Short mmCIF file of C-alpha atoms in Angstrom, two decimals:
data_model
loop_
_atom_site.label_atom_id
_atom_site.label_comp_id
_atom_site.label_asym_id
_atom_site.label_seq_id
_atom_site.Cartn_x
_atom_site.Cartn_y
_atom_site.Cartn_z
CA UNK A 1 -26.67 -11.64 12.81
CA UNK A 2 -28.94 -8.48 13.76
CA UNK A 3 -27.98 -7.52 17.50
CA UNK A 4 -26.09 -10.23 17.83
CA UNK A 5 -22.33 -9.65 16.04
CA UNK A 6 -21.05 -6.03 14.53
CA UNK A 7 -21.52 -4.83 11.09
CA UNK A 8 -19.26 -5.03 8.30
CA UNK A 9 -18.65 -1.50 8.65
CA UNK A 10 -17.65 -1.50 12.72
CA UNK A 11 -15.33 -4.31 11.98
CA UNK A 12 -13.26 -2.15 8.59
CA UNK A 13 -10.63 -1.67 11.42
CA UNK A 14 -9.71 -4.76 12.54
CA UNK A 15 -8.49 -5.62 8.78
CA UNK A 16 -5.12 -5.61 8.46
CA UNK A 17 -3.66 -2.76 5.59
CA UNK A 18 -1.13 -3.83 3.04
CA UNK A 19 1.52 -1.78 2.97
CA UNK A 20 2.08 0.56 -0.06
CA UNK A 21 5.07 2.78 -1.32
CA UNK A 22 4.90 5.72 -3.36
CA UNK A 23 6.32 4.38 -6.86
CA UNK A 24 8.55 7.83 -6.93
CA UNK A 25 9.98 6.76 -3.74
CA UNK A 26 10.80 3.05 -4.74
CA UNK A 27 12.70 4.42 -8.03
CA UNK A 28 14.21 6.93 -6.69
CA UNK A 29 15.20 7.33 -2.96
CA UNK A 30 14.65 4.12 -1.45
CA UNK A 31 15.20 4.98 2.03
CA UNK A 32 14.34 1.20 4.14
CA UNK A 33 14.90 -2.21 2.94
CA UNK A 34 11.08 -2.85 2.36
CA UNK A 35 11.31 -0.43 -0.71
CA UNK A 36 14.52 -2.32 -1.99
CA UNK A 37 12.59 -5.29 -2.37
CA UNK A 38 9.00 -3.61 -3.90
CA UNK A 39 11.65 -2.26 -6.58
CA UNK A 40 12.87 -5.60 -7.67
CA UNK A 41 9.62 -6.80 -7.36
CA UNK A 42 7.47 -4.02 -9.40
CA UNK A 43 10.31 -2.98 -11.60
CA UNK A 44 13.31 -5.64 -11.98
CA UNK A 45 10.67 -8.88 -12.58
CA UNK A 46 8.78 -7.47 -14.91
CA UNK A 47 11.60 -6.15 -16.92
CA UNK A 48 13.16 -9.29 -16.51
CA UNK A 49 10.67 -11.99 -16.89
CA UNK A 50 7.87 -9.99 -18.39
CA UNK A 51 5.69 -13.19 -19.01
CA UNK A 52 6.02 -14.60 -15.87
CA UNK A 53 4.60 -14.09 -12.24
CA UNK A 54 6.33 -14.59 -9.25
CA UNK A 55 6.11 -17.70 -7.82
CA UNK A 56 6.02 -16.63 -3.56
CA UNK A 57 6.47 -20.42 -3.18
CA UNK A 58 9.58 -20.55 -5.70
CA UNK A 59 12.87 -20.84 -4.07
CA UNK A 60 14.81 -19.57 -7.63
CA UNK A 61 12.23 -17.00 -7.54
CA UNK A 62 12.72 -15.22 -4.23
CA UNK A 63 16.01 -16.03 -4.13
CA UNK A 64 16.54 -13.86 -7.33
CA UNK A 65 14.64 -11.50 -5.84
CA UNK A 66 16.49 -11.00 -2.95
CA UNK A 67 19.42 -11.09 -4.59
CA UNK A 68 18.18 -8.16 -6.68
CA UNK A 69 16.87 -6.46 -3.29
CA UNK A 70 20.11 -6.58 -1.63
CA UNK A 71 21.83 -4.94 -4.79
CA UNK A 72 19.97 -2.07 -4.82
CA UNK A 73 20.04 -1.96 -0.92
CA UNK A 74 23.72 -1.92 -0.90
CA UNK A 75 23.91 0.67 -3.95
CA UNK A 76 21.94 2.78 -1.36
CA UNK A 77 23.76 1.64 1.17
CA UNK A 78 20.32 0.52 3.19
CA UNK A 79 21.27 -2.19 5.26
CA UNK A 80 18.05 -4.65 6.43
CA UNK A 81 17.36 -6.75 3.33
CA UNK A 82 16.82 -10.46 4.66
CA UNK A 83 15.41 -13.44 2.54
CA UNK A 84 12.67 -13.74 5.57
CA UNK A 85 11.32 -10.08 4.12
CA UNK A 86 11.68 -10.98 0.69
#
């Protein structure tokens, strides 16, 4: 409404970002547990279960992804990988 609320434009910063991670950084030197679990998300499920989406409401799916996340955390020894940030 004209004078009356902001414009779309004004209000771009009250939008919450997603968080991204550079893809080199989630292959290769995962650093906190957050890029643990985007690499068994973007790379592990779709190598696993090409087919198939992930099911955020799936207990057998986010359990096997955070079982994948804490394998790679621990090969890195990143410590931080809870099912709550799955």
């Amino acid at each position: 409404m004209p004078f009356k609320t902001a414009c779309f434009e004004c209000t771009l910063n009250t939008i919450p970002r997603g968080n991204t991670y550079n893809f080199c950084t989630i292959a290769k030197t995962p650093r906190i547990p957050e890029h643990c679990i985007a690499y068994a998300q973007m790379i592990l499920w779709d190598e696993k279960f090409p087919d198939r989406r992930i099911d955020k409401d799936s207990v057998e799916d986010m359990t096997w992804l955070y079982e994948r996340a804490c394998e790679r955390a621990n090969e890195f020894g990143i410590k931080g990988v809870t099912f709550k940030l799955t």
